PDB file of C-alpha atoms in Angstrom:
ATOM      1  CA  UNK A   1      -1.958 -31.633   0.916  1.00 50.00           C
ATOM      2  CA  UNK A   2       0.519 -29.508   2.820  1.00 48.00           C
ATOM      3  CA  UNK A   3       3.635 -28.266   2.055  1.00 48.00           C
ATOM      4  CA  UNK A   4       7.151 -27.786   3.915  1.00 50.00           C
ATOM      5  CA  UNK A   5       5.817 -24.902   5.739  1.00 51.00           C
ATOM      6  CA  UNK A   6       2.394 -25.965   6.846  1.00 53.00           C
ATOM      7  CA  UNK A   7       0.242 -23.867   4.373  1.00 51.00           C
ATOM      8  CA  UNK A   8      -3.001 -25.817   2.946  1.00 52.00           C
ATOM      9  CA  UNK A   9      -1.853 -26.679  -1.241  1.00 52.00           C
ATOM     10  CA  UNK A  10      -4.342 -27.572  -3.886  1.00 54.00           C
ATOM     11  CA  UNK A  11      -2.848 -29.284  -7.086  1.00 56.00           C
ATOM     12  CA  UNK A  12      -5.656 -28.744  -9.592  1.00 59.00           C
ATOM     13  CA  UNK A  13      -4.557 -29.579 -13.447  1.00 63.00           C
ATOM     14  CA  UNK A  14      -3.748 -26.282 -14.931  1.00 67.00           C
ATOM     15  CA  UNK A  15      -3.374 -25.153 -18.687  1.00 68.00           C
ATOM     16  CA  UNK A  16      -2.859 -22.481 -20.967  1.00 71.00           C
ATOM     17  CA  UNK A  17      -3.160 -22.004 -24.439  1.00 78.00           C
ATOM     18  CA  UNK A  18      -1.115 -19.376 -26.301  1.00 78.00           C
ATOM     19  CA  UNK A  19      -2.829 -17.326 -28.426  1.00 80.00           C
ATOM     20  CA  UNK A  20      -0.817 -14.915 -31.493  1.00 83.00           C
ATOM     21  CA  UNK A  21      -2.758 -12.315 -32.835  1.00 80.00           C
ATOM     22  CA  UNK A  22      -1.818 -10.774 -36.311  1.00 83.00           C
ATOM     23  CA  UNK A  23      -2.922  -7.935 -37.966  1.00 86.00           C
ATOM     24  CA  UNK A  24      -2.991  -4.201 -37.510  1.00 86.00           C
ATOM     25  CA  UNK A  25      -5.595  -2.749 -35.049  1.00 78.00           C
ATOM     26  CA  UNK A  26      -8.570  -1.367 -36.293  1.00 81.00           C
ATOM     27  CA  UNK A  27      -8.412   2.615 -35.675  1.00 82.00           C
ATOM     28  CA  UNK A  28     -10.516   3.681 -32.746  1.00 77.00           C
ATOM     29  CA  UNK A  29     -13.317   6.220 -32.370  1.00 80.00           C
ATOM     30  CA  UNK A  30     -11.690   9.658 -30.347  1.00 82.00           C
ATOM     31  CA  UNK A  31     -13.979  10.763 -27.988  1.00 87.00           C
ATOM     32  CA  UNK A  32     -14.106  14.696 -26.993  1.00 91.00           C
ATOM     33  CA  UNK A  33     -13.521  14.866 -23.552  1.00 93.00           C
ATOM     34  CA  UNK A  34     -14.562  17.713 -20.969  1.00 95.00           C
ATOM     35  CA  UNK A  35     -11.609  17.188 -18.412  1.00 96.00           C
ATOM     36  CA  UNK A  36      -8.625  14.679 -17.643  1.00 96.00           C
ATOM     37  CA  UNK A  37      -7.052  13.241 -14.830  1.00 97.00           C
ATOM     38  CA  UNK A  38      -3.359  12.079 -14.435  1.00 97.00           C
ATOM     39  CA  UNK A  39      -2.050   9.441 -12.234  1.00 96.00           C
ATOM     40  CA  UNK A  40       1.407   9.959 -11.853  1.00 95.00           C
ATOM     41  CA  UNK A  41       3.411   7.856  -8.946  1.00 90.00           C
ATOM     42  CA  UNK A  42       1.612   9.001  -6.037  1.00 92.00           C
ATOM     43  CA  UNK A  43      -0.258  11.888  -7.302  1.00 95.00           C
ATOM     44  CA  UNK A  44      -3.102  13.222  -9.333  1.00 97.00           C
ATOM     45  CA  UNK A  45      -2.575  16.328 -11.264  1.00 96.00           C
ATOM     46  CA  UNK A  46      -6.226  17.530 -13.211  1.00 97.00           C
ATOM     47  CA  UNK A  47      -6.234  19.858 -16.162  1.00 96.00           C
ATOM     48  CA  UNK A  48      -8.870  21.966 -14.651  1.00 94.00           C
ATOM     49  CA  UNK A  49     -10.106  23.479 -11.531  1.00 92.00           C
ATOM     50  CA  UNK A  50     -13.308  22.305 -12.034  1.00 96.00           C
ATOM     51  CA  UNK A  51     -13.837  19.128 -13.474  1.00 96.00           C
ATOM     52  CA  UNK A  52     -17.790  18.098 -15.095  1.00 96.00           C
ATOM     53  CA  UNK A  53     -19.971  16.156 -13.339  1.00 96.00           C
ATOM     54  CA  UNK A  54     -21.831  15.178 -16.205  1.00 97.00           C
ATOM     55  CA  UNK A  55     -19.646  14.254 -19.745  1.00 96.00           C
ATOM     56  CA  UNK A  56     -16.703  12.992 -20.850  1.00 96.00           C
ATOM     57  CA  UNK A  57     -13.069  13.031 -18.738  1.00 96.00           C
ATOM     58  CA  UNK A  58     -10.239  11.021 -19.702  1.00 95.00           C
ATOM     59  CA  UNK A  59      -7.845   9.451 -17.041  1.00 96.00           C
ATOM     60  CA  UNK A  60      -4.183   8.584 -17.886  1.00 96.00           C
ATOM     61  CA  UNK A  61      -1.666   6.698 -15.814  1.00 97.00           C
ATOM     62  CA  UNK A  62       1.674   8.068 -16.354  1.00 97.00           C
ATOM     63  CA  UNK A  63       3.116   6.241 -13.218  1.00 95.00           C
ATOM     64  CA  UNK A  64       5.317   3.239 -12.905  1.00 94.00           C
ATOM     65  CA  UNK A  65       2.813   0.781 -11.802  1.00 95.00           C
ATOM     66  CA  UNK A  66      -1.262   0.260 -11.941  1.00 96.00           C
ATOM     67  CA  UNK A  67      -4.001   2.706 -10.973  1.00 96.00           C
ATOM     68  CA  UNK A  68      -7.303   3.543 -10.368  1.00 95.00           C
ATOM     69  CA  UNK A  69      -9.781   6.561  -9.503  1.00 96.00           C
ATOM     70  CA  UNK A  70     -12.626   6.487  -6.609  1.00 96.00           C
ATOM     71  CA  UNK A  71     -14.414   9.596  -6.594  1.00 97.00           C
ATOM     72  CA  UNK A  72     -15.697   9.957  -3.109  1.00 97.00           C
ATOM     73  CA  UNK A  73     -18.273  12.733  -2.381  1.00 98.00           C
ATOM     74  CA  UNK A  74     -17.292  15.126   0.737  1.00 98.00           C
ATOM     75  CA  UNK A  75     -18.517  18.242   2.709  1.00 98.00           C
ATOM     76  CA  UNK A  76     -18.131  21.150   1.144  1.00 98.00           C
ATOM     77  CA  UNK A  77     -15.848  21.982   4.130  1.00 98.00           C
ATOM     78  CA  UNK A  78     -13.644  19.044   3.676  1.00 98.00           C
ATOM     79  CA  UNK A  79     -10.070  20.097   3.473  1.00 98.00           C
ATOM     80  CA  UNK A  80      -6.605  18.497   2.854  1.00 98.00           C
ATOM     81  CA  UNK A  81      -5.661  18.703   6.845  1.00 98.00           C
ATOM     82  CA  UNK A  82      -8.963  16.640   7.121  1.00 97.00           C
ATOM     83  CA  UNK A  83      -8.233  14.317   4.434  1.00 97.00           C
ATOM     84  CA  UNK A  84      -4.225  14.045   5.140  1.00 96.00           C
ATOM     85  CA  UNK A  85      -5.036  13.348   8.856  1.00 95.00           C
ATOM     86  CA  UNK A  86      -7.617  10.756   8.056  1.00 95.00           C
ATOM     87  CA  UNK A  87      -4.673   8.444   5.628  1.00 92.00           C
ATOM     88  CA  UNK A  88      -2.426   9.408   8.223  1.00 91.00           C
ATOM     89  CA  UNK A  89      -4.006   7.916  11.239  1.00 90.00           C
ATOM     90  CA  UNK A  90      -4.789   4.272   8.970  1.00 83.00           C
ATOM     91  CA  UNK A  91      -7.877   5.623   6.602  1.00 80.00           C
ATOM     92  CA  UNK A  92      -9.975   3.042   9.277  1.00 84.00           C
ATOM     93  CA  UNK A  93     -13.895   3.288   9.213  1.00 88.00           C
ATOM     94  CA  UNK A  94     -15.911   6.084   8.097  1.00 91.00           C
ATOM     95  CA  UNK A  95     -14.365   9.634   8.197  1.00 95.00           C
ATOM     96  CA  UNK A  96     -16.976  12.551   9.020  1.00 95.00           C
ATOM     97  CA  UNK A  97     -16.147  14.998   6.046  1.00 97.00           C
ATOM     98  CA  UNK A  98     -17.822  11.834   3.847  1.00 97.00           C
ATOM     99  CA  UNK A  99     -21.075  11.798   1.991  1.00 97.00           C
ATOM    100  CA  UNK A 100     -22.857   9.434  -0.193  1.00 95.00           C
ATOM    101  CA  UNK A 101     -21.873   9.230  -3.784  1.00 94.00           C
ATOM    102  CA  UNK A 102     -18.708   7.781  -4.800  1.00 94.00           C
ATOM    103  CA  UNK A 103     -17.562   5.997  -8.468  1.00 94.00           C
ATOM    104  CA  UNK A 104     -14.607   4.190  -9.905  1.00 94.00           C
ATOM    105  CA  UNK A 105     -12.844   4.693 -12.934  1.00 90.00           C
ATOM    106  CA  UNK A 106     -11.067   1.211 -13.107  1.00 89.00           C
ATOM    107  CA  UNK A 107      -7.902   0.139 -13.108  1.00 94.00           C
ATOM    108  CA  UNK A 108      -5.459   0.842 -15.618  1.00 94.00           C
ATOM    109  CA  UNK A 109      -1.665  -0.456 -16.009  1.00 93.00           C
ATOM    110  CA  UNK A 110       1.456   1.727 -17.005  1.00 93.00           C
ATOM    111  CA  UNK A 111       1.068   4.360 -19.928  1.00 93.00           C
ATOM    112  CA  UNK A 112      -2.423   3.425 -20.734  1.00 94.00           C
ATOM    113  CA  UNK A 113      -5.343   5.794 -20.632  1.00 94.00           C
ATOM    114  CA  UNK A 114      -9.299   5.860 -20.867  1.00 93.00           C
ATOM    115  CA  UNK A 115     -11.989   7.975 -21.391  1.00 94.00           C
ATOM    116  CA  UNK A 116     -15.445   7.577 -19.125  1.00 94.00           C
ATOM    117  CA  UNK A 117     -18.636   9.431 -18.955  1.00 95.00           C
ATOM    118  CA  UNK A 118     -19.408  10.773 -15.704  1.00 95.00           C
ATOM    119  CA  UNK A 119     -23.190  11.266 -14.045  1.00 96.00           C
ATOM    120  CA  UNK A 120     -21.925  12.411 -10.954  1.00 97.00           C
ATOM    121  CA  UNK A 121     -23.958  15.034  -8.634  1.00 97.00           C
ATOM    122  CA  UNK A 122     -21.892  18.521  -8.549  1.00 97.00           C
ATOM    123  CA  UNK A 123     -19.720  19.542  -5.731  1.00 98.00           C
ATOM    124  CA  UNK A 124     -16.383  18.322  -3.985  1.00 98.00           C
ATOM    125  CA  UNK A 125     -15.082  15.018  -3.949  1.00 98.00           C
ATOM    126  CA  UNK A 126     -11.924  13.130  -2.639  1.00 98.00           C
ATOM    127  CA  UNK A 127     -10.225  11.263  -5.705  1.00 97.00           C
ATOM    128  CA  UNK A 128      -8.273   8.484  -4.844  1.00 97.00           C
ATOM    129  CA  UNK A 129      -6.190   4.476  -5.225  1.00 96.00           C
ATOM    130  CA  UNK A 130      -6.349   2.190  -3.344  1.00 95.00           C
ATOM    131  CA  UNK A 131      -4.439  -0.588  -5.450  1.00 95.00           C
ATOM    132  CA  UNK A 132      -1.876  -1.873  -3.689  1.00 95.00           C
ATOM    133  CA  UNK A 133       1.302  -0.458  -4.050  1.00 95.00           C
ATOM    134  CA  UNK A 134       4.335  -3.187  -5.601  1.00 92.00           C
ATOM    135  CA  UNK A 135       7.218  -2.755  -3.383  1.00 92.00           C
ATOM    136  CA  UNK A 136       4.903  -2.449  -0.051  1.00 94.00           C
ATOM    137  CA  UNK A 137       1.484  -3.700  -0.408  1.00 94.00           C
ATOM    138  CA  UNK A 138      -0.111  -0.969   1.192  1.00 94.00           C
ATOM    139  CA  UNK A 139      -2.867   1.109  -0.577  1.00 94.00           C
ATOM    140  CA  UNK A 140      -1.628   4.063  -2.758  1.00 95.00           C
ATOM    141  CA  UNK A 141      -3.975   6.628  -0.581  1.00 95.00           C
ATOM    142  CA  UNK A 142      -1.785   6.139   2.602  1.00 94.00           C
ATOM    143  CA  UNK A 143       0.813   7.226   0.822  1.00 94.00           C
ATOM    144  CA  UNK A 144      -0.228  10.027  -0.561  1.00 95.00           C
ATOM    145  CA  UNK A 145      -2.051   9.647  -3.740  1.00 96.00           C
ATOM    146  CA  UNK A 146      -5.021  11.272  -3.094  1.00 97.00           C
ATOM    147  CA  UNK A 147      -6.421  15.311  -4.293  1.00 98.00           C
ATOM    148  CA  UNK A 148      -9.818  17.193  -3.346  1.00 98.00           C
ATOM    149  CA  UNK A 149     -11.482  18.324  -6.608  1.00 98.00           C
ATOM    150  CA  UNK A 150     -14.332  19.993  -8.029  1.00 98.00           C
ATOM    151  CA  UNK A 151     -16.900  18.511 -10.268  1.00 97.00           C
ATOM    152  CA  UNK A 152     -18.992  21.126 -11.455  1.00 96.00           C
TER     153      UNK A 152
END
C-alpha cells in the first residue's frame, strides 16, 4: 500500500494490553559508589578530577530530555581545541587523538539515575551523547555535550 504522499505503508494488526501495577516497591540495595557523572542539558559536570577506572560511578540525568555516556579512550595529548574542532567540523570518520577502548553507560530518561561498575584501562577519555536531540534531531555531541576526563 501507499499513501497520499507516496511513502511505502504496512497495516499489520496491532494491540496492546494495559497493564496496572499495585503495590509499593520493594526497597532497593544502595550501592557505594567511587565517582558520579551528571548529564545536565548539554553538559557533563563530574564530582571528581579523577574518576576510577575500576568500581562503582553513578550517572544522573538532570536534563530535560534522555541521555547516555560513551567513554571513548584518547591520547594523552588530546585536548578540548582537538575535541571541539572535531564536533565542529561534523564528528565524520575517525579523529586522530582516538584510541581503542570505549563503553556505554545506557540511556537514561529525565531525573533518573544509575549506578555501573567500570573495568576500564586508566588514562583520558572523551565522555559523550549521541542520542538525538528532541527539537533538532541532531546528536547531543555536536552541540556541545561532550568533557575530557580522567579515569584513574
Amino acid at each position: 500500500d501507499r499513501d497520499v504522499t507516496g511513502v511505502q505503508t504496512c497495516a499489520l494488526p496491532i494491540s496492546f494490553t494495559m497493564v496496572n501495577v499495585f503495590g509499593k516497591a520493594p526497597p532497593r540495595r544502595q550501592i557505594a559508589t567511587h565517582g558520579l557523572i551528571t548529564a545536565f542539558s548539554y553538559g557533563f559536570v563530574t564530582d571528581k578530577a579523577t574518576l576510577p577506572h575500576q568500581g562503582w560511578i553513578q550517572f544522573r540525568n538532570n536534563a530535560d530530555q534522555p541521555h547516555f555516556v560513551l567513554f571513548q579512550r584518547v591520547k594523552q595529548s588530546t585536548t578540548n581545541a582537538q575535541v571541539r574542532y572535531y564536533f565542529k567540523s561534523g564528528g565524520r570518520g575517525r579523529p586522530a587523538f582516538v584510541l581503542p577502548g570505549s563503553y556505554t553507560l545506557g540511556v537514561l530518561t529525565q531525573g533518573q539515575g544509575a549506578s555501573q561498575y567500570l573495568n576500564l584501562a586508566a588514562g583520558k577519555y572523551l565522555i559523550a551523547c549521541f542520542w538525538p536531540d528532541f527539537r533538532t534531531g541532531m546528536p547531543h555531541a555536536l552541540m556541545g555535550m561532550w568533557k575530557l576526563i580522567h579515569l584513574g
